[in-house]
Amino acid sequence: MTDPLPAAESTEVDVVIIGGGPAGLSAALNLGRARASVVLVDAGRPRNAATMRSHGFLTRDGVPPLELRKLARAELAAYPNVRVLDRTVVTALLENEGGDGLRFIAALHGRGSGIPPAVAARSVLVATGLRETLPDIPSLRAFYGMTIFSCAACDAWELQDRPLALIGETPDLAARARLIARWTDRLTVFTNGSDAVDTVEEAELAASGIVVERRSIDDLEGDRGAVSAVRLVDGTRVEIDGGFVRPQWHPALDFVGGIELDRDEFGNLVTDRSGRTSVAGLYAAGDAASPGPQQLIVAAGQGARAAAVLVHDLVGVRTAH
């Protein structure tokens, strides 16, 4: 192991973690406890920033996501060998050809004080999550995270047995509808003018009592985050008490453009079950890794597992794939 970070100007560490969500924070905690020197780079733009409450995280069910991050940061503060760089992004990740054991160089750009221009590390954990693009509906963001959500496992309990909408334009929309129907028997699927649901799928959904609405959406109606209706382009109103949207997700991995990494069909990093990517010394956890979007507690677990395997790899103790 390299020496723990003695001062703010230190730029050589065992591990750089890119991303300060549940996966990155969990990995930082476990690496810190393993006496690894760690720099965690956090841009401070979490995908779930609009969500009022996070669910399914044992002992923290219902805690706001930002509060969850705050609690994790407070725990990391107890480990002097872990340094968090706030409001900082990795502009490029390069493989180091120096042969000094520092395999990677992360070029940084930050708005805070004391941000080094780069950090060299023996290993890198990518935990940058995903960017999401929502359907082009004017008021959708006004309800997103309050009564319109993207994760059924996270938020459907609070909406059970109500009239709900599922809005999306992705090929998996029918499968998502069958899942959400577990929580309500009053579900309308809005394809927003797209062909996301074919005629066979529509018939299958209808047999389960799920309505498919193919007309384009003009906007959503409601007040103070509480959605009340979907308004179609012809003026028709479909009253709802909440619902779900299927975003299009894109991995936030522009900074690894110079490194050839195996990816799945959606662009997420392919790893073994321990978080190792196709490049030695480079690991991934959370939503950035295949298969993509996951619950917070799953992402945190992946970060912890990747951290444990990373420590084994650093000291040459091989673990199973």
Short mmCIF file of N, CA and C in Angstrom, two decimals, residues 133-141 167-169 191-193 216-220 231 233 245-248:
data_model
loop_
_atom_site.label_atom_id
_atom_site.label_comp_id
_atom_site.label_asym_id
_atom_site.label_seq_id
_atom_site.Cartn_x
_atom_site.Cartn_y
_atom_site.Cartn_z
N THR A 133 -32.62 10.51 -19.61
CA THR A 133 -33.39 11.40 -20.47
C THR A 133 -34.85 11.00 -20.35
N LEU A 134 -35.69 11.92 -19.91
CA LEU A 134 -37.11 11.66 -19.74
C LEU A 134 -37.86 11.98 -21.03
N PRO A 135 -39.02 11.37 -21.24
CA PRO A 135 -39.85 11.74 -22.38
C PRO A 135 -40.10 13.26 -22.41
N ASP A 136 -40.27 13.78 -23.61
CA ASP A 136 -40.40 15.23 -23.80
C ASP A 136 -41.83 15.67 -23.47
N ILE A 137 -42.08 15.83 -22.18
CA ILE A 137 -43.38 16.27 -21.67
C ILE A 137 -43.12 17.49 -20.80
N PRO A 138 -43.70 18.65 -21.11
CA PRO A 138 -43.30 19.92 -20.49
C PRO A 138 -43.21 19.91 -18.97
N SER A 139 -44.23 19.39 -18.27
CA SER A 139 -44.27 19.51 -16.81
C SER A 139 -43.79 18.26 -16.08
N LEU A 140 -43.21 17.31 -16.79
CA LEU A 140 -42.85 16.04 -16.16
C LEU A 140 -41.89 16.23 -15.00
N ARG A 141 -40.90 17.08 -15.15
CA ARG A 141 -39.92 17.31 -14.08
C ARG A 141 -40.56 17.88 -12.82
N ILE A 167 -45.53 5.91 -18.21
CA ILE A 167 -45.21 6.69 -19.41
C ILE A 167 -43.85 6.27 -19.92
N GLY A 168 -43.76 5.97 -21.21
CA GLY A 168 -42.45 5.61 -21.74
C GLY A 168 -42.48 5.35 -23.23
N GLU A 169 -41.29 5.26 -23.79
CA GLU A 169 -41.14 5.04 -25.23
C GLU A 169 -40.09 3.97 -25.51
N THR A 191 -47.88 5.41 -24.34
CA THR A 191 -46.71 5.26 -25.21
C THR A 191 -46.28 6.59 -25.83
N ASN A 192 -47.07 7.65 -25.60
CA ASN A 192 -46.74 9.00 -26.07
C ASN A 192 -46.48 9.04 -27.58
N GLY A 193 -47.33 8.33 -28.31
CA GLY A 193 -47.24 8.35 -29.76
C GLY A 193 -46.21 7.41 -30.35
N SER A 216 -50.43 10.83 -28.28
CA SER A 216 -49.35 11.64 -27.70
C SER A 216 -49.85 12.44 -26.49
N ILE A 217 -48.95 12.69 -25.57
CA ILE A 217 -49.27 13.45 -24.36
C ILE A 217 -48.98 14.93 -24.59
N ASP A 218 -49.95 15.76 -24.24
CA ASP A 218 -49.74 17.21 -24.30
C ASP A 218 -48.99 17.67 -23.07
N ASP A 219 -49.45 17.23 -21.87
CA ASP A 219 -48.79 17.61 -20.63
C ASP A 219 -49.42 16.85 -19.47
N LEU A 220 -48.83 17.03 -18.30
CA LEU A 220 -49.39 16.51 -17.06
C LEU A 220 -50.04 17.65 -16.30
N ARG A 231 -52.92 14.78 -19.71
CA ARG A 231 -53.72 15.45 -20.76
C ARG A 231 -53.14 15.11 -22.13
N VAL A 233 -53.08 15.10 -26.49
CA VAL A 233 -53.02 16.20 -27.46
C VAL A 233 -54.42 16.61 -27.95
N VAL A 245 -42.40 6.58 -14.89
CA VAL A 245 -41.89 6.93 -16.20
C VAL A 245 -40.70 6.04 -16.49
N ARG A 246 -40.53 5.68 -17.74
CA ARG A 246 -39.39 4.86 -18.14
C ARG A 246 -38.40 5.76 -18.87
N PRO A 247 -37.34 6.22 -18.18
CA PRO A 247 -36.36 7.07 -18.85
C PRO A 247 -35.51 6.27 -19.83
N GLN A 248 -34.77 6.97 -20.63
CA GLN A 248 -33.68 6.37 -21.38
C GLN A 248 -32.40 6.69 -20.60
#
